[in-house]
Structures are given as structure tokens and as C-alpha cells.
Amino acid sequence: MQETLAEVYQRGNSYKFLSECYYLPDENLLEKVGDAAESNSFFVELACLVPGVIELDSLRVDFTRLFVGPFKLLAPPYGSVYLEDNRILGDSTVDVRSFYEGEGLEVVIKDAPDHIAMELEFMHYLVTKQIEATGKANLQILESFLQKQQSFLQTHLARWLPRFVQKVQENAQTEFYKKLTQLTGMFVPKDMNDCSLYYAQQSGPIGEQL
Amino acid sequence: MKEKENKITRKSFLRTATAAATVGALGAILKPNLRAFAKSSNPKSSEPGEWKSTTCQGCTSWCSVQVYVINGRAVKVRGNPNSKVNRGNCCARCHMSLQQVYDPDRVKVPMKRTNPKKGRNEDPKFVPISWDEALSTIADKIMELRKNNETYKYMLMRGRYSYMRDILYDRMTKIIGSPNNISHSAICAEAEKFGPYYTEGLWDYRQYDVLNARYIILWGADPLSANRQVSYYLSVWGETLEHANVAVIDPRFSASAAKAGEWLPIIPGQDGALAVGMAHILLTEGLWYKDFVGDFTDGVNKFIPGRTVNEEDFVEKHTHGIVKWWNLELKDKTPEWTAEKTGLPLEQIRTVTIEFGRKAPHSICWVGGGPAMQVRGGYSAMAAHALNGIVGSVDNVGGTLKANKEYTLSFPAPDAFMDDIAKSGKKHKKIDQRGTKEFPALKEGKPGSAVVTNNAADGILNEDPNEIKVAIAYMNNFTFSCPQPERWERALSKIPFLVHLTTNASEFTYFADIVLPSVHHMFEKWGYVKSIGNGYRHVTLLEPVIEPVWDVRIDETEIPWLIAEKLAEKGFDNLLRHYQEYKDPETGKGPWNEKEFALYSLKYATHHLWDPAEYKGGDKFTGWEQFRAAGVWNSDPYPYRKRWSNMKTKTHKFEFYSETLKAALTAHAEKHSTTVDDILETCKYQARGEHAFIPHYEEPYLWGDEKEFPFVHVDYKSRLNREGRSANCPWYQEFKYLDPGDESWDDVAKLNPIDANKLKVKDGDRIKLISKTGQLECHAKLWEGVRPGTVAKCYGQGHWAYGRVASKQFGKAPRGGNNNVIIPADYDRLSGSTAFYGVTRVKVVKV
């Protein structure tokens, strides 16, 4: 049973780790990936692809081409680009922001709220809140945080992630970003599934779907 | 609660129960670890939406507009009802701005190039850097120039601007110590200003009193889609057509032609012939406006074809040289001659001219860039504009008007902050070679005073007058917007350190060492612009109405301030001390940071518009806040006929024989110790002797032999071009068919079916347009709206490095072709303008 709670911790850590990988890579990347691989075998393959400090430059160039620009952004990391008409800050972005605001969070970095790093970090946050509720044995709150995770993934991240992953697979020049997005693309739907299982029998339709 | 509990599954309940026992130990490990978020101190509640005032610079109409903002996000736009110029109207371009500001391809952070090699086939390999690193690098490069006493090797390139421009364009360049601030004006329509300046002393665009006009000739102008004050003219065109006839002179069927009574599809470049031919008809038919021009002493019309007239027989009122003009130029320009030169039916020429004359003085000849921006276009612009002189519509009801008076202030003078290095650096010659024998560039009568934008590329390439080592450019894309852009690619590759301030990375950015993310002018910037229409002038504010998504700064104020701060850190504080003089008129306080500077400098420049204590005229406000909320100041109404015999020409009259041009040309010739005839020959003009000083016909100067290149290329602008910045907006591509003859998501060259059949080219065929200087690929469109013998293609497509939508396959395949690739770099040298129209022949080849 101890292990089960550890699984939840691992979910939270994994979201945080993935979120960190969608910032401009720096010298700490190697350490971060190493730690993640140590605590979760899921990320072992990624650890093998982290370049040394010397090759960090090529990783940065690739990151920039894919997720920053400045020309054609090869793999826009923004939900609205996929969920709406190729623009940022659409209605779906407003909805993402209201998810954050619902948790009393405000975005403190200069970027669109539906950036993949933020959506992943938000999942991390919700998982930590789930754990907190678990600690207090508050079933109502626990349930609400599970529901929020599921709802956020279903409405946002999981909906556009496959197309994002595909764009990275087509355009990345480094194996690292191909593997990173591949793993992200596997992790999130699987987690959404797990999330649903926790919550499975609570209501008819979702249970039936499963 | 019980009900809820029942919902929890047995499995999760068990987990939870166990967790409660162990979480104390593990809880510390997974506290939320937040990077992008913080706990909100004051949770936002949803705010109601609000209309906020700002300005659209999608074209040079500069409409005052409003943006509907909900929770910091722009959701819709409309014209600002407070403006008397655009009167609550805006056009399609304004709506498209929403797709620009939220373009995922925008420049988001400062970036630096990591591939030192530059060229079209060299990926710059940009990576993000901090603002501090970017600014520090820029300041180091400037300090190096100062240390080596070569500040004149610094260059500032300016594209579109607001009137905050002088902070970066003028003051910073001067205080660093360089003569090389190069604006884009000569690729805009400077030659169009040549006509009114050398006739009525007005180096400016005009406004047109259409609601009082009874006849309107649109000459190479398409005001329902481009040119100036589009939204105003669109809004009143229905009413205008109720009492005025409209004739459009254009080789292609424009949006305005589609709404006009007459379309005159002239042979490209023959505008001067038509203008002098029309003047001939007006005079021979006795249709000049006597209250303005005067009359024969005996009242008998002696303007008889082929016959000279005694100057003493005619007494002029508010004009100068009508008889000289007739004798030197007009007397032989018969309707038959005109019809032959222009390829237009004689009857149509006569009908249009006579009706135009009969409606005098409420007859407008609206001269656009078409007849002017040609190799010999300055004289055509003069000739076409002179028709307004004949019918007395200049400065008159229902005629062509200048700008109303406004009361904005210049920024503080830089002189006291220019040290010896700066003063000596500034004395060097300019990189665009203006003022040399072959570039008279006679802005406002002064030789060498107009910019020759496109020639700066040659100046840089040939290091003539010197090399350029450090360059900053903003809101421009000369590697796309200038003819023969390949020269710019080489020129920019040659500059060792190039900085681009821009919202979207472009073909220009491709050659930059540092890219700085700039605000979108309409949504994120403090600034102001001035514009005219409807008999008023407005001064409209650009305001930051939304919260920018990315880490952007204001190009014309914040960025120069930040550079000034860095220069000060490195031991040169003159620029910063100068900027600190831009004090807030309300408090008297100088700025302490870039944000204060952006606001104070704007309040400084517009002080007399909003401060009731400094009131000079027009709208009156109680203070800054009321002005800011309204977003626009309107002038007093237009004072008609105040300039008659009070014009800024040598004679103060409207000059058909231009003493003003004579003085300017003579000054230029004397500067180069030669004759005016020699200057004209050097500059590709045909006029000799007295013809140099009058509006006259010059044969079109076309590149390419007619046998090899049988078609004349017709370039024009789209009603959707936000000054060439909208090709990355999906709506631009989707609605491209709104330009007559064009197709959505495509770039088509329009051929008349008569020509297409001869070439066996069908609709949709892939074709190449080849000129002497380049070639492009696009699709063929068979269309009766182009004159046989011409190929028309709209400017705007053909981007190879702009964004996801603008190019078909980024970096590999542009969507169609850039017209400038086939247009040779040539000039109307008297005005310094680049030639875009009637300048090149092309051949059409099926791919």
C-alpha cells in the first residue's frame, strides 16, 4: 500500500519533470533527467539521449526552432494553435487560464497560459493537491482534485498533445526532443487512463466508456 | 457527504486510508514546486469587456480605432467614433490585426544568431538570450565604434514608424555620431509628393474633399483598397457616387475601377502623355477655372492647337506660367497624339476631360503612386497634379486639400549632447548616396535632402561612401520590400553586426545577429500618428490596450532607452542624459525607466493637444487622462482657399512653370559644377532646356527589349496588405480573392485572355515571369481586367521566411513570388523614389 501512494508521488514528479524539459535547456538538464530516470524507469531511455555540456548548443538550437521560432514555429507548444485556428490566446486559452485561476494560481512567466510546460506543471500542482487531501483523509477534496486532473487533461492537454508530438517527430533534429515528446505522448494518455480508473465507478457514463 | 463517499471506489478508498497514515513522512517531498505559477494574492474575477482606443497602422490611413478587451485579451475591433477623420470606420486590415498580435510565429524573446555565416542558405540558428545580454552586446558594439572614432559606420534603418520615431531614428543616431539614419520613405510614394511640391509647394500627401466633388479622376490610385484613408473613403463612396462621376486611370481593373463610371486602361508609363493631353483639351476647350487661373485680356481663347500664345495676352490670378507651359509643351499634345501614346480611345479621353473641366472647380485629379513611382515619374506626377491647377480645385471646396494644422511638439534638441566624436561622425556622407550627381533627391527644393532607400544596399556593398559595421533596423523588411532584393541579402550579409527590432521574423531578420521582440503597434505600444481626411486632421494615440503575451518592448521608446542605459553603464551617458530631458508635463518629473520614458515622451509630444492651459485649437480636453481615453484629437475644419497666392513656391502661386524646381535643379547643378541638362541626362530624363521646369511628357523608361520581353509588368497593392506584414495571417490567404482577379491561398499573374491564348497558357497553369533582373513562379489567371500586353500581379506574396502561413513550405517554397524579384532597382532620381510601376518588361514562360 505504501507503494501505491508512491505511485501518486511519481505521477506528480513526472509531470514536474516533463514540464521542466519544455524550457530552454541549460546545464542542469543532465542532472534533472538523471534524477527522473532514477526514480522512474519510464525515463531511462531519455537519460541515454541527454547530451553532454558540449552538445548543449545543438539542443538549444533545436529547442528554439521547434518551440520558440522566430520564423515558422515548427512545433507550436500552445494548445490553442491546435484546438483553434492557428492562433494563440484563443477561447481555449481563456479556459485554461480559468482552470489556473480556479486554483488561485497566476502565471508569472511571459508566455501564453496554454504552453505545454505550464499545462504539465499545472498537472503537477493538481497531483500535489491530491496528495495533500490524501494526507488529511479528506475524501471530498481528494475526489475533486482527481476530477480536476481528469477534466483538465480531457479538455486540454490530452486533446492536442498527439498533434504536437507528431510535429516534433517530423521536425526535431535531435533524438532528445523526439524521445521527450514521444514519452510525453505516452505518459499523459496513460496517466489520464489511470486517473479515470481511480475515479471509474463514480459515475455511469465514464465507467461504461472504460 | 455520505453520498459522496459512496462514489469513491473501494480501491481508492483503501489507498486514501493508508495514505492518511503515511503522508506525514512523505508529504514534505512533494510540495508543489512552481516555476510558471505563483499563488495569486488577489484572485482575478472576470472583468467586463471594454472598448479601448488606439490606432491601426495596417496601412498609411492611420485610422483611430478601438479594441474590445476582455481580461487583457483583444477580441474585436472597430473604428474610433471619436475621430472626425475615419468617423468610426475601419477596414478589413484592422480586423486582421487580431491575427497578427496573436500569431504563434511572433518573435517572443530576444535572440542571438549562433551560425556566424550569413546568407539565404545559412540557417541563422537563433537561440533565446536575456534582454540584458542582448542590450549589453549592442552597447559594446556601439562603444567600439566610438572608441575607434568611426561612429559614422553606425546605421539606423527605419520602416514603418509612429511619430515617436525621432527618439530612435534621429536623436540616437545623432548622439552616437552618424549621418546614417535611412528611412523607407522612398519605397513608399515620395515621387507622388514631387508633383504637388513643384507646383503648389506642398511636399505631402493630400486629402480629397470627395463629398463636395462633382468629378473625380483616380490616377494610379485605388482608394477603396489602398492609398490613404481607405476606411473613410469606403464609408462615403456611395454618397460620393450619388453626385460625382468617377474615372479610373489604371492598366488593371482595380477595386475602385469596379465602382467607377469610366475605366481608362492606359499603357503603363504613358501617364505623362495623358496628363499633358488632358491639359491641352482643357485649355483648347476653354475649361480652365478663371477665378483661379485668370483669363485672356480680351476674353477670347487663344489656346489653339499648334499655335503659340503671347504671354502678355493672358493675366494670371493665382497661378504662374500657364502660357509658357502651353507654348513649351501643351500646344502640340493633341487628342490624336494622346490617344496614340496612351492606347486609349480618343473619344473616351475627350469625354472624361471635358466633363472633368465642366465640373470645375469641384473636380479632383487624385494622383496616386502609379504615375509617380516610375523612372521618370516625377514629371508625370507634376503633369497630373497640374490638372488640379487648371480646374482650380487646389485648396478648394470639392478639391484637393493639404493637411490641417496640428500642435504636436518636437522632442528636445540633441545638439548639447553631441560630443566631438558625434559631431565629426555626423559630418560624413550618407550611405544612400543622396545628393551625388546621379541622385539629386530634391525634397522640398533642397538637393540631397530626400532619402534614396533602395540605393543604400549599393552604398553598403560598395562601401561608398564607407563601410557599415553596426546597424539597427526596425519595422522594415528591405530584403523583401525593395526591388532587386538579392542586393539587400548581400548587403546585410556584409554588415558585421546587425540588430533587427521586429514583431515577426522576416527575410530581413534572417541576416540579423540579434533579434529583439517588438510590440505590436496597435495593441502594445505608446505612440501617436497624424492623419487627414474628411476635411480634418486627427492626431491619434497608439496605446497598450492588452497585456502582451511575450517579453516584448516598444521599438521606438523603450528599446532606445534601454540601450542608452547600457551605454551609460559602459561610460557614455550622453544619450541617457538626453532622454532624461523628456519630462512629464503634468508633474515635471523626468523618466527613471523605460516604461516612464515611453509614456512621458508621448505626453511631452502631445502636450498642447491635451493641456487646457496650452490650448491652441481643435478638440479641447480637460487633461491627459481624458485625451488618452478618447484616443484622438481632431483639428479645426479645413480653411478653404487660404493658400491661394500664398503657396510655398518661389512665386507663392500655383506654378505651371516651376520657378521652385528651377531653383532646386540649378542649385544641384551648381553643386556639381555642371548644367541642368547634364544633370537630367545623368539621371535618365529626356527634358532639356526649359522643359526641365515644367510638367511635361517623358517616354516611359522600361527595362528589357520588347522582342525578348513582350509584356509590361503591372505591380499593385492588396486591400489586405498590412503594409506587407499580413501574409502570415490565415484571413489574408482566405480572403485573397477580395482583390479583383485574385485567388485565395494563391498568387496569380493576370493575363488578358487574348495574350494567354497566343501563349497557349490556361487558367491555373504554373508560369514563370522573367525580367532582366530576376524571375518568379506563380499561377496564371486569365482575366479581362488587364490591358492586353501587360501582366498584372499583386504585391505581397512570395515570402520565403516569414512564418507558417506566409510561405507554402517554410524556407523551401514561397507561396507564389515576390514582385520585387523581377523589378529592377531603378529610381525617379529627382525625388529619390524607387520605381515600382511601368519600369520593367517581362516574358511569360509555362513551367
PDB file of N, CA and C in Angstrom, chain B residues 145-217:
ATOM      1  N   LEU B 145      32.709  51.419 -31.814  1.00  0.00           N
ATOM      2  CA  LEU B 145      32.751  52.450 -32.867  1.00  0.00           C
ATOM      3  C   LEU B 145      33.190  53.790 -32.289  1.00  0.00           C
ATOM      4  N   ARG B 146      32.671  54.100 -31.113  1.00  0.00           N
ATOM      5  CA  ARG B 146      33.021  55.384 -30.511  1.00  0.00           C
ATOM      6  C   ARG B 146      34.498  55.417 -30.129  1.00  0.00           C
ATOM      7  N   LYS B 147      34.983  54.302 -29.597  1.00  0.00           N
ATOM      8  CA  LYS B 147      36.383  54.233 -29.193  1.00  0.00           C
ATOM      9  C   LYS B 147      37.306  54.457 -30.399  1.00  0.00           C
ATOM     10  N   ASN B 148      36.899  53.895 -31.544  1.00  0.00           N
ATOM     11  CA  ASN B 148      37.732  53.973 -32.745  1.00  0.00           C
ATOM     12  C   ASN B 148      37.429  55.194 -33.611  1.00  0.00           C
ATOM     13  N   ASN B 149      36.574  56.079 -33.077  1.00  0.00           N
ATOM     14  CA  ASN B 149      36.257  57.289 -33.818  1.00  0.00           C
ATOM     15  C   ASN B 149      35.646  56.993 -35.179  1.00  0.00           C
ATOM     16  N   GLU B 150      34.817  55.976 -35.262  1.00  0.00           N
ATOM     17  CA  GLU B 150      34.174  55.660 -36.548  1.00  0.00           C
ATOM     18  C   GLU B 150      32.680  55.466 -36.351  1.00  0.00           C
ATOM     19  N   THR B 151      32.088  56.411 -35.626  1.00  0.00           N
ATOM     20  CA  THR B 151      30.647  56.306 -35.345  1.00  0.00           C
ATOM     21  C   THR B 151      29.807  56.405 -36.618  1.00  0.00           C
ATOM     22  N   TYR B 152      30.366  56.987 -37.676  1.00  0.00           N
ATOM     23  CA  TYR B 152      29.610  57.106 -38.933  1.00  0.00           C
ATOM     24  C   TYR B 152      29.394  55.742 -39.573  1.00  0.00           C
ATOM     25  N   LYS B 153      30.038  54.722 -39.060  1.00  0.00           N
ATOM     26  CA  LYS B 153      29.802  53.363 -39.568  1.00  0.00           C
ATOM     27  C   LYS B 153      28.610  52.689 -38.871  1.00  0.00           C
ATOM     28  N   TYR B 154      27.921  53.487 -38.060  1.00  0.00           N
ATOM     29  CA  TYR B 154      26.666  53.038 -37.458  1.00  0.00           C
ATOM     30  C   TYR B 154      25.524  53.452 -38.378  1.00  0.00           C
ATOM     31  N   MET B 155      24.507  52.591 -38.485  1.00  0.00           N
ATOM     32  CA  MET B 155      23.383  52.878 -39.383  1.00  0.00           C
ATOM     33  C   MET B 155      22.069  52.490 -38.721  1.00  0.00           C
ATOM     34  N   LEU B 156      21.054  53.316 -38.923  1.00  0.00           N
ATOM     35  CA  LEU B 156      19.721  53.003 -38.424  1.00  0.00           C
ATOM     36  C   LEU B 156      18.793  52.918 -39.617  1.00  0.00           C
ATOM     37  N   MET B 157      18.129  51.785 -39.790  1.00  0.00           N
ATOM     38  CA  MET B 157      17.163  51.640 -40.879  1.00  0.00           C
ATOM     39  C   MET B 157      15.758  51.617 -40.307  1.00  0.00           C
ATOM     40  N   ARG B 158      14.892  52.418 -40.901  1.00  0.00           N
ATOM     41  CA  ARG B 158      13.536  52.547 -40.397  1.00  0.00           C
ATOM     42  C   ARG B 158      12.528  52.149 -41.460  1.00  0.00           C
ATOM     43  N   GLY B 159      11.571  51.335 -41.100  1.00  0.00           N
ATOM     44  CA  GLY B 159      10.457  51.044 -41.995  1.00  0.00           C
ATOM     45  C   GLY B 159       9.288  51.884 -41.559  1.00  0.00           C
ATOM     46  N   ARG B 160       8.164  51.253 -41.292  1.00  0.00           N
ATOM     47  CA  ARG B 160       7.004  51.993 -40.775  1.00  0.00           C
ATOM     48  C   ARG B 160       7.347  52.534 -39.394  1.00  0.00           C
ATOM     49  N   TYR B 161       6.669  53.615 -39.013  1.00  0.00           N
ATOM     50  CA  TYR B 161       7.022  54.310 -37.772  1.00  0.00           C
ATOM     51  C   TYR B 161       5.789  54.952 -37.177  1.00  0.00           C
ATOM     52  N   SER B 162       5.897  55.370 -35.936  1.00  0.00           N
ATOM     53  CA  SER B 162       4.944  56.330 -35.388  1.00  0.00           C
ATOM     54  C   SER B 162       5.747  57.622 -35.241  1.00  0.00           C
ATOM     55  N   TYR B 163       5.097  58.684 -34.774  1.00  0.00           N
ATOM     56  CA  TYR B 163       5.833  59.945 -34.649  1.00  0.00           C
ATOM     57  C   TYR B 163       6.727  60.001 -33.404  1.00  0.00           C
ATOM     58  N   MET B 164       6.879  58.855 -32.745  1.00  0.00           N
ATOM     59  CA  MET B 164       7.895  58.742 -31.700  1.00  0.00           C
ATOM     60  C   MET B 164       9.243  58.428 -32.356  1.00  0.00           C
ATOM     61  N   ARG B 165       9.209  58.299 -33.673  1.00  0.00           N
ATOM     62  CA  ARG B 165      10.364  57.825 -34.445  1.00  0.00           C
ATOM     63  C   ARG B 165      11.670  58.554 -34.137  1.00  0.00           C
ATOM     64  N   ASP B 166      11.601  59.872 -33.912  1.00  0.00           N
ATOM     65  CA  ASP B 166      12.844  60.636 -33.820  1.00  0.00           C
ATOM     66  C   ASP B 166      13.713  60.245 -32.626  1.00  0.00           C
ATOM     67  N   ILE B 167      13.107  59.615 -31.639  1.00  0.00           N
ATOM     68  CA  ILE B 167      13.876  59.186 -30.462  1.00  0.00           C
ATOM     69  C   ILE B 167      14.966  58.187 -30.871  1.00  0.00           C
ATOM     70  N   LEU B 168      14.552  57.225 -31.690  1.00  0.00           N
ATOM     71  CA  LEU B 168      15.477  56.176 -32.123  1.00  0.00           C
ATOM     72  C   LEU B 168      16.155  56.548 -33.451  1.00  0.00           C
ATOM     73  N   TYR B 169      15.346  57.107 -34.351  1.00  0.00           N
ATOM     74  CA  TYR B 169      15.813  57.358 -35.721  1.00  0.00           C
ATOM     75  C   TYR B 169      16.763  58.554 -35.786  1.00  0.00           C
ATOM     76  N   ASP B 170      16.378  59.613 -35.135  1.00  0.00           N
ATOM     77  CA  ASP B 170      17.139  60.859 -35.265  1.00  0.00           C
ATOM     78  C   ASP B 170      18.070  61.102 -34.070  1.00  0.00           C
ATOM     79  N   ARG B 171      17.511  61.202 -32.848  1.00  0.00           N
ATOM     80  CA  ARG B 171      18.304  61.603 -31.688  1.00  0.00           C
ATOM     81  C   ARG B 171      19.412  60.589 -31.383  1.00  0.00           C
ATOM     82  N   MET B 172      19.044  59.311 -31.366  1.00  0.00           N
ATOM     83  CA  MET B 172      20.050  58.309 -31.012  1.00  0.00           C
ATOM     84  C   MET B 172      21.167  58.261 -32.055  1.00  0.00           C
ATOM     85  N   THR B 173      20.803  58.328 -33.331  1.00  0.00           N
ATOM     86  CA  THR B 173      21.800  58.273 -34.394  1.00  0.00           C
ATOM     87  C   THR B 173      22.756  59.465 -34.290  1.00  0.00           C
ATOM     88  N   LYS B 174      22.164  60.640 -34.040  1.00  0.00           N
ATOM     89  CA  LYS B 174      22.995  61.852 -33.947  1.00  0.00           C
ATOM     90  C   LYS B 174      23.913  61.817 -32.728  1.00  0.00           C
ATOM     91  N   ILE B 175      23.383  61.411 -31.592  1.00  0.00           N
ATOM     92  CA  ILE B 175      24.182  61.456 -30.353  1.00  0.00           C
ATOM     93  C   ILE B 175      25.272  60.384 -30.382  1.00  0.00           C
ATOM     94  N   ILE B 176      24.984  59.257 -31.035  1.00  0.00           N
ATOM     95  CA  ILE B 176      26.067  58.274 -31.255  1.00  0.00           C
ATOM     96  C   ILE B 176      27.096  58.894 -32.204  1.00  0.00           C
ATOM     97  N   GLY B 177      26.595  59.581 -33.253  1.00  0.00           N
ATOM     98  CA  GLY B 177      27.508  60.297 -34.148  1.00  0.00           C
ATOM     99  C   GLY B 177      27.539  59.781 -35.564  1.00  0.00           C
ATOM    100  N   SER B 178      26.343  59.544 -36.125  1.00  0.00           N
ATOM    101  CA  SER B 178      26.313  59.037 -37.502  1.00  0.00           C
ATOM    102  C   SER B 178      25.318  59.820 -38.354  1.00  0.00           C
ATOM    103  N   PRO B 179      25.618  59.984 -39.655  1.00  0.00           N
ATOM    104  CA  PRO B 179      24.649  60.610 -40.555  1.00  0.00           C
ATOM    105  C   PRO B 179      23.653  59.588 -41.098  1.00  0.00           C
ATOM    106  N   ASN B 180      23.852  58.318 -40.742  1.00  0.00           N
ATOM    107  CA  ASN B 180      23.155  57.254 -41.483  1.00  0.00           C
ATOM    108  C   ASN B 180      21.872  56.757 -40.842  1.00  0.00           C
ATOM    109  N   ASN B 181      20.892  57.646 -40.768  1.00  0.00           N
ATOM    110  CA  ASN B 181      19.544  57.169 -40.468  1.00  0.00           C
ATOM    111  C   ASN B 181      18.783  57.136 -41.790  1.00  0.00           C
ATOM    112  N   ILE B 182      18.428  55.940 -42.186  1.00  0.00           N
ATOM    113  CA  ILE B 182      17.847  55.730 -43.519  1.00  0.00           C
ATOM    114  C   ILE B 182      16.408  55.272 -43.363  1.00  0.00           C
ATOM    115  N   SER B 183      15.471  56.081 -43.880  1.00  0.00           N
ATOM    116  CA  SER B 183      14.061  55.726 -43.754  1.00  0.00           C
ATOM    117  C   SER B 183      13.590  54.977 -44.993  1.00  0.00           C
ATOM    118  N   HIS B 184      12.400  54.477 -44.918  1.00  0.00           N
ATOM    119  CA  HIS B 184      11.836  53.700 -46.033  1.00  0.00           C
ATOM    120  C   HIS B 184      11.088  54.580 -47.022  1.00  0.00           C
ATOM    121  N   SER B 185      10.996  55.890 -46.738  1.00  0.00           N
ATOM    122  CA  SER B 185      10.056  56.760 -47.480  1.00  0.00           C
ATOM    123  C   SER B 185      10.137  56.626 -48.994  1.00  0.00           C
ATOM    124  N   ALA B 186      11.333  56.402 -49.519  1.00  0.00           N
ATOM    125  CA  ALA B 186      11.484  56.369 -50.979  1.00  0.00           C
ATOM    126  C   ALA B 186      10.973  55.073 -51.600  1.00  0.00           C
ATOM    127  N   ILE B 187      10.636  54.078 -50.772  1.00  0.00           N
ATOM    128  CA  ILE B 187       9.942  52.916 -51.363  1.00  0.00           C
ATOM    129  C   ILE B 187       8.455  53.013 -51.060  1.00  0.00           C
ATOM    130  N   CYS B 188       8.050  54.122 -50.489  1.00  0.00           N
ATOM    131  CA  CYS B 188       6.627  54.354 -50.234  1.00  0.00           C
ATOM    132  C   CYS B 188       6.080  55.088 -51.458  1.00  0.00           C
ATOM    133  N   ALA B 189       5.978  56.400 -51.422  1.00  0.00           N
ATOM    134  CA  ALA B 189       5.467  57.111 -52.605  1.00  0.00           C
ATOM    135  C   ALA B 189       5.966  58.549 -52.654  1.00  0.00           C
ATOM    136  N   GLU B 190       7.247  58.761 -52.387  1.00  0.00           N
ATOM    137  CA  GLU B 190       7.775  60.131 -52.363  1.00  0.00           C
ATOM    138  C   GLU B 190       7.593  60.863 -53.699  1.00  0.00           C
ATOM    139  N   ALA B 191       7.698  60.135 -54.799  1.00  0.00           N
ATOM    140  CA  ALA B 191       7.554  60.797 -56.107  1.00  0.00           C
ATOM    141  C   ALA B 191       6.171  61.409 -56.260  1.00  0.00           C
ATOM    142  N   GLU B 192       5.204  60.821 -55.536  1.00  0.00           N
ATOM    143  CA  GLU B 192       3.847  61.382 -55.569  1.00  0.00           C
ATOM    144  C   GLU B 192       3.855  62.791 -54.981  1.00  0.00           C
ATOM    145  N   LYS B 193       4.748  63.052 -54.000  1.00  0.00           N
ATOM    146  CA  LYS B 193       4.809  64.372 -53.378  1.00  0.00           C
ATOM    147  C   LYS B 193       5.526  65.387 -54.270  1.00  0.00           C
ATOM    148  N   PHE B 194       6.313  64.849 -55.210  1.00  0.00           N
ATOM    149  CA  PHE B 194       7.080  65.708 -56.114  1.00  0.00           C
ATOM    150  C   PHE B 194       6.134  66.595 -56.926  1.00  0.00           C
ATOM    151  N   GLY B 195       5.015  65.989 -57.380  1.00  0.00           N
ATOM    152  CA  GLY B 195       4.037  66.741 -58.193  1.00  0.00           C
ATOM    153  C   GLY B 195       3.501  67.949 -57.461  1.00  0.00           C
ATOM    154  N   PRO B 196       2.850  67.774 -56.312  1.00  0.00           N
ATOM    155  CA  PRO B 196       2.322  68.938 -55.597  1.00  0.00           C
ATOM    156  C   PRO B 196       3.413  69.896 -55.105  1.00  0.00           C
ATOM    157  N   TYR B 197       4.609  69.375 -54.775  1.00  0.00           N
ATOM    158  CA  TYR B 197       5.616  70.315 -54.273  1.00  0.00           C
ATOM    159  C   TYR B 197       6.059  71.292 -55.353  1.00  0.00           C
ATOM    160  N   TYR B 198       6.352  70.774 -56.524  1.00  0.00           N
ATOM    161  CA  TYR B 198       6.895  71.678 -57.556  1.00  0.00           C
ATOM    162  C   TYR B 198       5.815  72.399 -58.352  1.00  0.00           C
ATOM    163  N   THR B 199       4.559  72.276 -57.884  1.00  0.00           N
ATOM    164  CA  THR B 199       3.503  73.114 -58.445  1.00  0.00           C
ATOM    165  C   THR B 199       2.929  74.030 -57.359  1.00  0.00           C
ATOM    166  N   GLU B 200       2.619  73.423 -56.180  1.00  0.00           N
ATOM    167  CA  GLU B 200       1.984  74.247 -55.134  1.00  0.00           C
ATOM    168  C   GLU B 200       2.774  74.301 -53.822  1.00  0.00           C
ATOM    169  N   GLY B 201       4.015  73.829 -53.848  1.00  0.00           N
ATOM    170  CA  GLY B 201       4.854  73.962 -52.649  1.00  0.00           C
ATOM    171  C   GLY B 201       4.439  73.067 -51.496  1.00  0.00           C
ATOM    172  N   LEU B 202       3.869  71.904 -51.818  1.00  0.00           N
ATOM    173  CA  LEU B 202       3.385  71.007 -50.770  1.00  0.00           C
ATOM    174  C   LEU B 202       4.048  69.636 -50.916  1.00  0.00           C
ATOM    175  N   TRP B 203       5.038  69.352 -50.037  1.00  0.00           N
ATOM    176  CA  TRP B 203       5.691  68.037 -50.077  1.00  0.00           C
ATOM    177  C   TRP B 203       4.921  67.124 -49.124  1.00  0.00           C
ATOM    178  N   ASP B 204       3.784  66.644 -49.596  1.00  0.00           N
ATOM    179  CA  ASP B 204       2.956  65.833 -48.703  1.00  0.00           C
ATOM    180  C   ASP B 204       1.890  65.115 -49.515  1.00  0.00           C
ATOM    181  N   TYR B 205       1.247  64.151 -48.838  1.00  0.00           N
ATOM    182  CA  TYR B 205       0.065  63.539 -49.419  1.00  0.00           C
ATOM    183  C   TYR B 205      -1.100  64.485 -49.193  1.00  0.00           C
ATOM    184  N   ARG B 206      -2.122  64.362 -50.022  1.00  0.00           N
ATOM    185  CA  ARG B 206      -3.258  65.266 -49.927  1.00  0.00           C
ATOM    186  C   ARG B 206      -4.480  64.545 -49.375  1.00  0.00           C
ATOM    187  N   GLN B 207      -5.463  65.341 -48.982  1.00  0.00           N
ATOM    188  CA  GLN B 207      -6.782  64.778 -48.711  1.00  0.00           C
ATOM    189  C   GLN B 207      -7.720  65.292 -49.791  1.00  0.00           C
ATOM    190  N   TYR B 208      -8.797  64.574 -50.006  1.00  0.00           N
ATOM    191  CA  TYR B 208      -9.680  64.896 -51.122  1.00  0.00           C
ATOM    192  C   TYR B 208     -11.095  65.116 -50.614  1.00  0.00           C
ATOM    193  N   ASP B 209     -11.636  66.233 -51.007  1.00  0.00           N
ATOM    194  CA  ASP B 209     -12.934  66.676 -50.498  1.00  0.00           C
ATOM    195  C   ASP B 209     -14.043  66.007 -51.315  1.00  0.00           C
ATOM    196  N   VAL B 210     -14.141  64.695 -51.226  1.00  0.00           N
ATOM    197  CA  VAL B 210     -14.984  63.945 -52.167  1.00  0.00           C
ATOM    198  C   VAL B 210     -16.476  64.246 -52.029  1.00  0.00           C
ATOM    199  N   LEU B 211     -16.905  64.574 -50.813  1.00  0.00           N
ATOM    200  CA  LEU B 211     -18.352  64.785 -50.656  1.00  0.00           C
ATOM    201  C   LEU B 211     -18.824  66.067 -51.350  1.00  0.00           C
ATOM    202  N   ASN B 212     -17.869  66.974 -51.594  1.00  0.00           N
ATOM    203  CA  ASN B 212     -18.223  68.199 -52.320  1.00  0.00           C
ATOM    204  C   ASN B 212     -17.778  68.158 -53.780  1.00  0.00           C
ATOM    205  N   ALA B 213     -17.209  67.055 -54.197  1.00  0.00           N
ATOM    206  CA  ALA B 213     -16.688  66.965 -55.562  1.00  0.00           C
ATOM    207  C   ALA B 213     -17.783  66.528 -56.527  1.00  0.00           C
ATOM    208  N   ARG B 214     -17.607  66.931 -57.771  1.00  0.00           N
ATOM    209  CA  ARG B 214     -18.569  66.539 -58.808  1.00  0.00           C
ATOM    210  C   ARG B 214     -17.927  65.662 -59.882  1.00  0.00           C
ATOM    211  N   TYR B 215     -16.607  65.662 -59.917  1.00  0.00           N
ATOM    212  CA  TYR B 215     -15.910  64.742 -60.815  1.00  0.00           C
ATOM    213  C   TYR B 215     -14.602  64.324 -60.148  1.00  0.00           C
ATOM    214  N   ILE B 216     -14.318  63.019 -60.211  1.00  0.00           N
ATOM    215  CA  ILE B 216     -13.099  62.529 -59.558  1.00  0.00           C
ATOM    216  C   ILE B 216     -12.336  61.626 -60.523  1.00  0.00           C
ATOM    217  N   ILE B 217     -11.109  62.003 -60.775  1.00  0.00           N
ATOM    218  CA  ILE B 217     -10.230  61.115 -61.543  1.00  0.00           C
ATOM    219  C   ILE B 217      -9.290  60.431 -60.553  1.00  0.00           C
TER     220      ILE B 217
END
